[in-house]
mmCIF file of C-alpha atoms in Angstrom:
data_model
loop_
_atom_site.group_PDB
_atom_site.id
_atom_site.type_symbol
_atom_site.label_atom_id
_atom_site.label_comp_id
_atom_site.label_asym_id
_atom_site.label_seq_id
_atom_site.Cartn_x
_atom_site.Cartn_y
_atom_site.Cartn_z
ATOM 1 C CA UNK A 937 10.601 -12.651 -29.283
ATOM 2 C CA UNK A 938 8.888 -10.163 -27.275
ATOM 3 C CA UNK A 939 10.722 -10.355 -23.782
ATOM 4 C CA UNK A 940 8.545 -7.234 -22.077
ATOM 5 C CA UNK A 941 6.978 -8.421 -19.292
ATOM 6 C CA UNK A 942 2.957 -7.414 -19.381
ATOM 7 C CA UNK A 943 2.288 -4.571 -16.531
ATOM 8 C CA UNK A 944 2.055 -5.469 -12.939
ATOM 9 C CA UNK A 945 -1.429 -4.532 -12.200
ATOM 10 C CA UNK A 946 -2.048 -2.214 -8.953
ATOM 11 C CA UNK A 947 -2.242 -4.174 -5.541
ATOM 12 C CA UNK A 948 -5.593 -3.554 -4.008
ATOM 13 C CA UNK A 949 -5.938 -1.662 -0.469
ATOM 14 C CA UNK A 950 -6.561 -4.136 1.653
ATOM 15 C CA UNK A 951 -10.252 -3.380 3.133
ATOM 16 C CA UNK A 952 -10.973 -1.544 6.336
ATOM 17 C CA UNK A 953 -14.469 -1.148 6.486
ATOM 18 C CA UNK A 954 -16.553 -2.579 9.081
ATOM 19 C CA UNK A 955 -19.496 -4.512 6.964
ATOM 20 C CA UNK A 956 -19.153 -7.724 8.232
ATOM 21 C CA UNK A 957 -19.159 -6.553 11.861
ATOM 22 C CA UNK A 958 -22.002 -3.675 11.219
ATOM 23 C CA UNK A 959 -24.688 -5.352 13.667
ATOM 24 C CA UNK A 960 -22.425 -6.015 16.296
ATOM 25 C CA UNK A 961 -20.695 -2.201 15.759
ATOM 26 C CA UNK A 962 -24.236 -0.938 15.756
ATOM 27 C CA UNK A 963 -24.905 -2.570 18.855
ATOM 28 C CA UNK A 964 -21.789 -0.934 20.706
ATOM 29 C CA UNK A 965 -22.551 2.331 19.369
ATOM 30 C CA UNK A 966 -26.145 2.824 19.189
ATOM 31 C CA UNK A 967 -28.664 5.760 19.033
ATOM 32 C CA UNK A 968 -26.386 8.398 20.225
ATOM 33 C CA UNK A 969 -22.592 6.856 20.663
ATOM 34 C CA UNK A 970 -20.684 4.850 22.661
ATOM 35 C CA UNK A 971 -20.028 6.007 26.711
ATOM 36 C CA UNK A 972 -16.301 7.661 25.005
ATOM 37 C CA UNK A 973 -18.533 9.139 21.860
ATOM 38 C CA UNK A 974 -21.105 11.314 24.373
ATOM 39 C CA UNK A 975 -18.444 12.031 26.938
ATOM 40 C CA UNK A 976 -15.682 13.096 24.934
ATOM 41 C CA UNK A 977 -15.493 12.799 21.296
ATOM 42 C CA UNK A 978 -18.645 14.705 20.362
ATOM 43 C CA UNK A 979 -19.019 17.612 22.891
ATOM 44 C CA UNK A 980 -15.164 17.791 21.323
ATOM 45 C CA UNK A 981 -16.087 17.967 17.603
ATOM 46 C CA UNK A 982 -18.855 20.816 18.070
ATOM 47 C CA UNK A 983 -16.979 22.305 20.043
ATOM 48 C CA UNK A 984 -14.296 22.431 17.182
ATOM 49 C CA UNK A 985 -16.559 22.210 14.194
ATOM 50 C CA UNK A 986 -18.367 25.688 16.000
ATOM 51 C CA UNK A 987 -22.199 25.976 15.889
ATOM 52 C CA UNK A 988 -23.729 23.687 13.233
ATOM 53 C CA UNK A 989 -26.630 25.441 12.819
ATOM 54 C CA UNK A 990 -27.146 26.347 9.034
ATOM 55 C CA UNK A 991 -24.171 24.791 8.152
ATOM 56 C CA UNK A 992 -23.834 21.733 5.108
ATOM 57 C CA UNK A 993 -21.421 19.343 7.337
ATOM 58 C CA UNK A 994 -20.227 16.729 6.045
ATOM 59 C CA UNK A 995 -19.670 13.421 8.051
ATOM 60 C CA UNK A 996 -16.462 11.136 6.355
ATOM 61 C CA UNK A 997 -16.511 7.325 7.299
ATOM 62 C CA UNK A 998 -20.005 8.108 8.985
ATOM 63 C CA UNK A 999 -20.198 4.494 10.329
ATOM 64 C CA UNK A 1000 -23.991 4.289 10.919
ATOM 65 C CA UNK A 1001 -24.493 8.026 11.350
ATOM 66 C CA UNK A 1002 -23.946 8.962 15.013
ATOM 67 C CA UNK A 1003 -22.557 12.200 14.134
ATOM 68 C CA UNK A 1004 -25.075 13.031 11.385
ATOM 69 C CA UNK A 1005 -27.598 12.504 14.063
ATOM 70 C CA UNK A 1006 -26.343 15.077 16.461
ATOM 71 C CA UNK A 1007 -25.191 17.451 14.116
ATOM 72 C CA UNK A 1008 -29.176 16.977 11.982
ATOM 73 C CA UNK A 1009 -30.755 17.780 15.749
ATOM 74 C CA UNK A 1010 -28.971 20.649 16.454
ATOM 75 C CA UNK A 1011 -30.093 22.344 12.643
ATOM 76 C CA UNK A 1012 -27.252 21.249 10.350
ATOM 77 C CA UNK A 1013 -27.489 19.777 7.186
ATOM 78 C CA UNK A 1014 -25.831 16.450 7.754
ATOM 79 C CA UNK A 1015 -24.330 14.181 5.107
ATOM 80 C CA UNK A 1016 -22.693 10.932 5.473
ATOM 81 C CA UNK A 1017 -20.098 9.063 3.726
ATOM 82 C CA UNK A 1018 -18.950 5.549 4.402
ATOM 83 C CA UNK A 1019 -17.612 2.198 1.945
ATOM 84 C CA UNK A 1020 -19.294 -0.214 4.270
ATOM 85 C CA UNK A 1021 -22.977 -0.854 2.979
ATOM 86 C CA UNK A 1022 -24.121 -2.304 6.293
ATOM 87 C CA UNK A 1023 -23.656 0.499 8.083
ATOM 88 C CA UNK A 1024 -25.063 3.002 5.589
ATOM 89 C CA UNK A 1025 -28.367 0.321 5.693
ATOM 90 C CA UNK A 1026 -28.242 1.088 9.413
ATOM 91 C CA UNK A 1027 -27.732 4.412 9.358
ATOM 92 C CA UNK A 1028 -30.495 5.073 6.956
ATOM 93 C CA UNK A 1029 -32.754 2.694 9.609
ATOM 94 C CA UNK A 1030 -31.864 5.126 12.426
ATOM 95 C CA UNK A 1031 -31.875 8.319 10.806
ATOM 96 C CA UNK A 1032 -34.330 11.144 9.540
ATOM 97 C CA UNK A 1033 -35.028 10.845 5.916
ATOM 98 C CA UNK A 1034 -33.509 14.973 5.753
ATOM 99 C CA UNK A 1035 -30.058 12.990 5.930
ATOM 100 C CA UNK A 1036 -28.391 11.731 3.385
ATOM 101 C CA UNK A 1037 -26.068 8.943 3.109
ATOM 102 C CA UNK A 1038 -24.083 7.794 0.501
ATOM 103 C CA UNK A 1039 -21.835 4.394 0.092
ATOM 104 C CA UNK A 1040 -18.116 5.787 -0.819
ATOM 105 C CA UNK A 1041 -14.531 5.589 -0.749
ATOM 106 C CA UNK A 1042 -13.417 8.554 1.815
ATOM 107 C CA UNK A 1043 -10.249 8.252 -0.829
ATOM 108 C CA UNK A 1044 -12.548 9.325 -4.080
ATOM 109 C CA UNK A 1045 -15.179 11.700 -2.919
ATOM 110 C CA UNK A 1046 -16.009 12.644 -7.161
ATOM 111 C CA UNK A 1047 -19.271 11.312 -7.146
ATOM 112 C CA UNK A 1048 -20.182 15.147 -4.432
ATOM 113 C CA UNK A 1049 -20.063 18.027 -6.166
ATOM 114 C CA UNK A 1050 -17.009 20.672 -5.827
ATOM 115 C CA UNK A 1051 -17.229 23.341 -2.817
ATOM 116 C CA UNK A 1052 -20.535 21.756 -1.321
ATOM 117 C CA UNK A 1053 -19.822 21.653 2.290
ATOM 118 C CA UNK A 1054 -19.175 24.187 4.968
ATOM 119 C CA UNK A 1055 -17.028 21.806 7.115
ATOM 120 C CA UNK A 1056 -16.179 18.235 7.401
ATOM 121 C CA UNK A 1057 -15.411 15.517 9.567
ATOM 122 C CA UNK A 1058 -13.907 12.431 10.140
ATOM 123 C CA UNK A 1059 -14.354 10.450 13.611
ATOM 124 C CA UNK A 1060 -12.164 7.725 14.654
ATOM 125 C CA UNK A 1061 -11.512 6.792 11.644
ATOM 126 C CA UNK A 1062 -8.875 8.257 9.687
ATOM 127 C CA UNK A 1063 -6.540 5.395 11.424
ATOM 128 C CA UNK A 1064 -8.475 2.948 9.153
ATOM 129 C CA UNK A 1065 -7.671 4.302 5.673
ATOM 130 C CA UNK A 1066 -4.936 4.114 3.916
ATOM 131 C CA UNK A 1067 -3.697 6.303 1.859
ATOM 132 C CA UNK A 1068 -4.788 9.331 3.565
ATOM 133 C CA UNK A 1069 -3.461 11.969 0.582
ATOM 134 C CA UNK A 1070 -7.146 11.094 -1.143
ATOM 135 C CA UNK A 1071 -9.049 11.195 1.840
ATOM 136 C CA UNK A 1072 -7.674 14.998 2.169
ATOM 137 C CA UNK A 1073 -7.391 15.637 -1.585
ATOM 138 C CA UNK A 1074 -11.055 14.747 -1.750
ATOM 139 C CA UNK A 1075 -11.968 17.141 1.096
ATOM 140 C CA UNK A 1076 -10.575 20.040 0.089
ATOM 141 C CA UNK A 1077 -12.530 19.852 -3.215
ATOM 142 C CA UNK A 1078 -15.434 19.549 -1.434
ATOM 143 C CA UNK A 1079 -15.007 22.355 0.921
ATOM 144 C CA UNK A 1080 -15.703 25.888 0.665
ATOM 145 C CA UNK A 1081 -12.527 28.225 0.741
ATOM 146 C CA UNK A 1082 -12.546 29.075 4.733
ATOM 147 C CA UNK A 1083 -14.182 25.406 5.139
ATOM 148 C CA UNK A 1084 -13.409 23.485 8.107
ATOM 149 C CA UNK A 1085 -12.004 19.734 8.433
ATOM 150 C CA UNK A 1086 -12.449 18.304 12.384
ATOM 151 C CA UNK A 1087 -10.465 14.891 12.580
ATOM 152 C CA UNK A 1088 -10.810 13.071 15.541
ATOM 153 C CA UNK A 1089 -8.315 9.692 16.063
ATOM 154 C CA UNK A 1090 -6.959 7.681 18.987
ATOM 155 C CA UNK A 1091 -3.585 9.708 20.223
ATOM 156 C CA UNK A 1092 -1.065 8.352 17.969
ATOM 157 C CA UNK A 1093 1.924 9.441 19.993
ATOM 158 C CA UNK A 1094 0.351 7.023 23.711
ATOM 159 C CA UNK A 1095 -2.282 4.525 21.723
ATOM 160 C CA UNK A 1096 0.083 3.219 18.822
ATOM 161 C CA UNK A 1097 -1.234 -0.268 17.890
ATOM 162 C CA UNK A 1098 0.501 -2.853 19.572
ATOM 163 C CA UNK A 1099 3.391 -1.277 21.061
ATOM 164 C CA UNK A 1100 1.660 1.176 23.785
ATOM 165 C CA UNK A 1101 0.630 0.106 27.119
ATOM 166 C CA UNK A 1102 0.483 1.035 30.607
ATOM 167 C CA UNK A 1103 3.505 0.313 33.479
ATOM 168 C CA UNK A 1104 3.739 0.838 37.095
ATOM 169 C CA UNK A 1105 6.156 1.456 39.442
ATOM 170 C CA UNK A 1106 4.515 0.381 42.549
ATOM 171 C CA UNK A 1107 1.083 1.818 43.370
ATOM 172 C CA UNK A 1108 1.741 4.980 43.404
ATOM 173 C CA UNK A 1109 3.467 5.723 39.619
ATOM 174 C CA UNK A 1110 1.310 4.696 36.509
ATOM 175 C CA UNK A 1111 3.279 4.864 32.973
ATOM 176 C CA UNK A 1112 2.855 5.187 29.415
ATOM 177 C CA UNK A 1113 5.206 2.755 27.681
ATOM 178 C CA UNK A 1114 6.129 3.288 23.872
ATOM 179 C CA UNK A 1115 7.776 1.199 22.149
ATOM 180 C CA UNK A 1116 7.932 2.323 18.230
ATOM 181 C CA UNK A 1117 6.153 5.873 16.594
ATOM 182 C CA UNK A 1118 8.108 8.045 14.521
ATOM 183 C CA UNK A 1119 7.865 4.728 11.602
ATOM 184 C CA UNK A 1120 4.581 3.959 9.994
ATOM 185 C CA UNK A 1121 3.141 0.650 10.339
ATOM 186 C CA UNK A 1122 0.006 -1.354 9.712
ATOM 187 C CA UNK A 1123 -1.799 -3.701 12.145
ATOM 188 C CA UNK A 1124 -4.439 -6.591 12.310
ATOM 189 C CA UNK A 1125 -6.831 -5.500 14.669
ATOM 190 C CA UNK A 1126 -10.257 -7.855 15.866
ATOM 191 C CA UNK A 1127 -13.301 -6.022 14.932
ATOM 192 C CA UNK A 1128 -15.428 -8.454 17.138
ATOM 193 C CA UNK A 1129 -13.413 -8.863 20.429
ATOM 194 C CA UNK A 1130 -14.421 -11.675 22.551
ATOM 195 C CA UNK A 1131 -16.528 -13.727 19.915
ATOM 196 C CA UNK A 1132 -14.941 -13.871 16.381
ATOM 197 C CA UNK A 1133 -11.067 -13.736 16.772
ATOM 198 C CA UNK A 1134 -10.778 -14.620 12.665
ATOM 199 C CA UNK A 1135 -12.772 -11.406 12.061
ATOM 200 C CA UNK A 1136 -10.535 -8.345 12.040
ATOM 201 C CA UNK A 1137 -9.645 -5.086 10.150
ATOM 202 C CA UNK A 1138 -6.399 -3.179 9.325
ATOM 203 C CA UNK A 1139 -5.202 -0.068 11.978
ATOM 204 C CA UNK A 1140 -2.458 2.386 10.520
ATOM 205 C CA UNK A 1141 0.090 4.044 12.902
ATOM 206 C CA UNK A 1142 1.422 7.624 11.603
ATOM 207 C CA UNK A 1143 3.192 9.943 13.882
ATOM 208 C CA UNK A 1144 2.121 13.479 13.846
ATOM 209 C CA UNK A 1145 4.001 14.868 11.369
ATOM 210 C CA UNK A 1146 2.585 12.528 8.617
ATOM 211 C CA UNK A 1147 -0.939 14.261 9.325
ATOM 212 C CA UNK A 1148 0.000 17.516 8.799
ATOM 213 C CA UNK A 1149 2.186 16.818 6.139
ATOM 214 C CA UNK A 1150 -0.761 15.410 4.135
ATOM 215 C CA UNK A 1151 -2.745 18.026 4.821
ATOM 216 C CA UNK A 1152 -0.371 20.610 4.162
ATOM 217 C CA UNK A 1153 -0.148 19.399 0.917
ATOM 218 C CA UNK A 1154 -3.354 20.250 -0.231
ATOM 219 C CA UNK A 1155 -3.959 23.202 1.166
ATOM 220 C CA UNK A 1156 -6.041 22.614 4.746
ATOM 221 C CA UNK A 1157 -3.660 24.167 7.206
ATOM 222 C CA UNK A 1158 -3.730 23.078 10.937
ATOM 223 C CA UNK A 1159 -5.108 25.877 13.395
ATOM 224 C CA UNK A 1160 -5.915 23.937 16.459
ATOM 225 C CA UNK A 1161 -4.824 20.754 17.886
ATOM 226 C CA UNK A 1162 -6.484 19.528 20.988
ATOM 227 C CA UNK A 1163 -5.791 16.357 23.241
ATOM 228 C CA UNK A 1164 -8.699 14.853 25.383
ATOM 229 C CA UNK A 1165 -7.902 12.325 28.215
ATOM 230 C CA UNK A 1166 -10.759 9.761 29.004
ATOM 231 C CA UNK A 1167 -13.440 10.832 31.191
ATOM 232 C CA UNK A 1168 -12.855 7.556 33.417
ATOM 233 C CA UNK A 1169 -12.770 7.441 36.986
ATOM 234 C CA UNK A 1170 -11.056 4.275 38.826
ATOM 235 C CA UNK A 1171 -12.788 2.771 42.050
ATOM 236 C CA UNK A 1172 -11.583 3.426 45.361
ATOM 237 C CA UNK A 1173 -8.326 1.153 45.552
ATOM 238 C CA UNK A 1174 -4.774 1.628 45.724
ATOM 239 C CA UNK A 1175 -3.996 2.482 42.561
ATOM 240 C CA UNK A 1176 -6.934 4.951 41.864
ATOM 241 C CA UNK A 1177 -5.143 7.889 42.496
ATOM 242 C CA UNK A 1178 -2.332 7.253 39.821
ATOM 243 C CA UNK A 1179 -4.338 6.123 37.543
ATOM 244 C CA UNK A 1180 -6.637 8.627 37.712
ATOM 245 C CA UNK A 1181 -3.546 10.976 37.222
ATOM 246 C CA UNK A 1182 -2.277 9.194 34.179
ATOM 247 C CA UNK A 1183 -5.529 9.603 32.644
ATOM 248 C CA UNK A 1184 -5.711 13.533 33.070
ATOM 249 C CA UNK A 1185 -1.754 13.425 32.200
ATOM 250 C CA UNK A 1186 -1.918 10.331 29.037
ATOM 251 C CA UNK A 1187 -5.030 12.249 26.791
ATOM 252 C CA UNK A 1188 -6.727 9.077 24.762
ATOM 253 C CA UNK A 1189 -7.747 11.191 21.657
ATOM 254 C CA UNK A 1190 -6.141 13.808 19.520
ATOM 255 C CA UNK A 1191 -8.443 15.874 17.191
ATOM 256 C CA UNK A 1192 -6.766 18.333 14.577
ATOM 257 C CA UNK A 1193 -8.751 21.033 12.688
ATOM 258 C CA UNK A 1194 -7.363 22.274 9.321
ATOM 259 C CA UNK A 1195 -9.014 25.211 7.590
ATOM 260 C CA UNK A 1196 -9.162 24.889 3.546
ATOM 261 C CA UNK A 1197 -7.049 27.659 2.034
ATOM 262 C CA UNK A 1198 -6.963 26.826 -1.580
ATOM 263 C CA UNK A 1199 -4.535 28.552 -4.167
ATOM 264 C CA UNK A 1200 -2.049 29.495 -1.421
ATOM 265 C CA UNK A 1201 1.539 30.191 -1.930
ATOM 266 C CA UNK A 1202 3.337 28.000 0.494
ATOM 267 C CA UNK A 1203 6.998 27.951 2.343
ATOM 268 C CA UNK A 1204 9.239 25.375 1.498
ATOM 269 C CA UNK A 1205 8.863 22.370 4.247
ATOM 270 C CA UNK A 1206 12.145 22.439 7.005
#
């Protein structure tokens, strides 16, 4: 008697895209971004990404093409990549023809061809894959050697899922609590707040050293790191001025940029 047991097949990645939620996503973000995409995030990545003009960009988890947008108005060549069909259809709706937009896994990029792309990058939404070794392996084939890779995702040292939040002491002291980072983790999140509380996605916590690990790996190697706080400004109150403070102090966003240096000889990790 044969006692081998047949092979366990792989277990699927859960899903992370945002198709069933793409109207009500489109909605938030619109033409040009949501209130945090035009007053932080995107002044941020051109600023990092350096002047698009000329350039073959390419936009990873593109949503419904926000980025591709800006970047296509300001003389790039703009390229979009996300595994949620709704919000390629929308994207497609709001954008030139000149763009092009393809339905993918950000983990498998082997349907664009090899060293295509002057830069890359991915926009609040690197938090939403998992595992990110094929996002990365999959953009360093794609980039040119000197290419650039802008990722842009909530801070993951002050906004873990779950187990952030804010404290006072008084009026006059706002805090950042944490609660867990240095272990990953994964976390239901709603995708429709306030209206479907069945509907929701999976959120990934990594601490800091996981990104640049994974990049590392492959050969895009970290020269800048930047930390935005929110633009927000509280009403006149008693608590404005602290938490005004805690926003300049507590930055929302971290966005990493990783230059592709392939066929380098690297130093054994510490």
């Amino acid at each position: 008697m044969n006692s081998r047991k047949p092979p366990v097949p792989p277990r699927k990645q859960p899903s992370t895209d945002w198709s069933e939620v793409a109207d009500w996503y489109d909605e938030l973000v619109g033409e040009s971004g949501s209130e945090y995409h035009r007053e932080v995030v995107l002044p941020g990545v051109l600023k990092l990404l350096g002047p698009p003009a000329g350039q073959n960009i390419l936009d990873i988890a593109c949503g419904q093409g926000v980025l591709c947008r800006l970047l296509h108005a300001k003389g790039a060549t703009a390229t979009g990549v996300d595994s949620a069909s709704q919000l390629i259809r929308l994207a497609r709706e709001r954008s030139d023809p000149a763009i092009k937009y393809y339905i993918g896994d950000a983990r498998d990029l082997k349907f664009i061809l090899e060293r295509r792309f002057d830069a890359a990058a991915c926009m609040l939404a690197i938090q939403n894959i998992h595992p990110i070794s094929g996002v990365f392996e999959s953009i360093q084939r794609v980039l040119v050697p000197g290419g650039r890779l802008v990722m842009v995702m909530m801070h993951p040292c002050f906004r873990g899922p779950k187990y952030t939040s804010w404290g006072w002491e008084g009026n006059t002291a706002q805090y950042r609590r944490v609660d867990r980072y240095l272990i990953p983790r994964k976390e239901p999140i709603v995708t429709h707040p306030g209206k479907d509380a069945k509907a929701y996605t999976w959120t990934f916590h990594r601490p800091l050293q996981a990104y640049i690990k994974a990049l590392r790996a492959v050969g895009l190697l970290v020269d800048a790191i930047e930390e935005w706080p929110s633009h927000k400004m509280s009403e006149a109150g008693p608590r404005a001025s602290a938490e005004n403070l805690a926003r300049k102090e507590i930055p929302m966003f971290m966005a990493i940029r990783a230059v592709a240096v392939p066929n380098v000889t690297l130093s054994p990790e510490p």
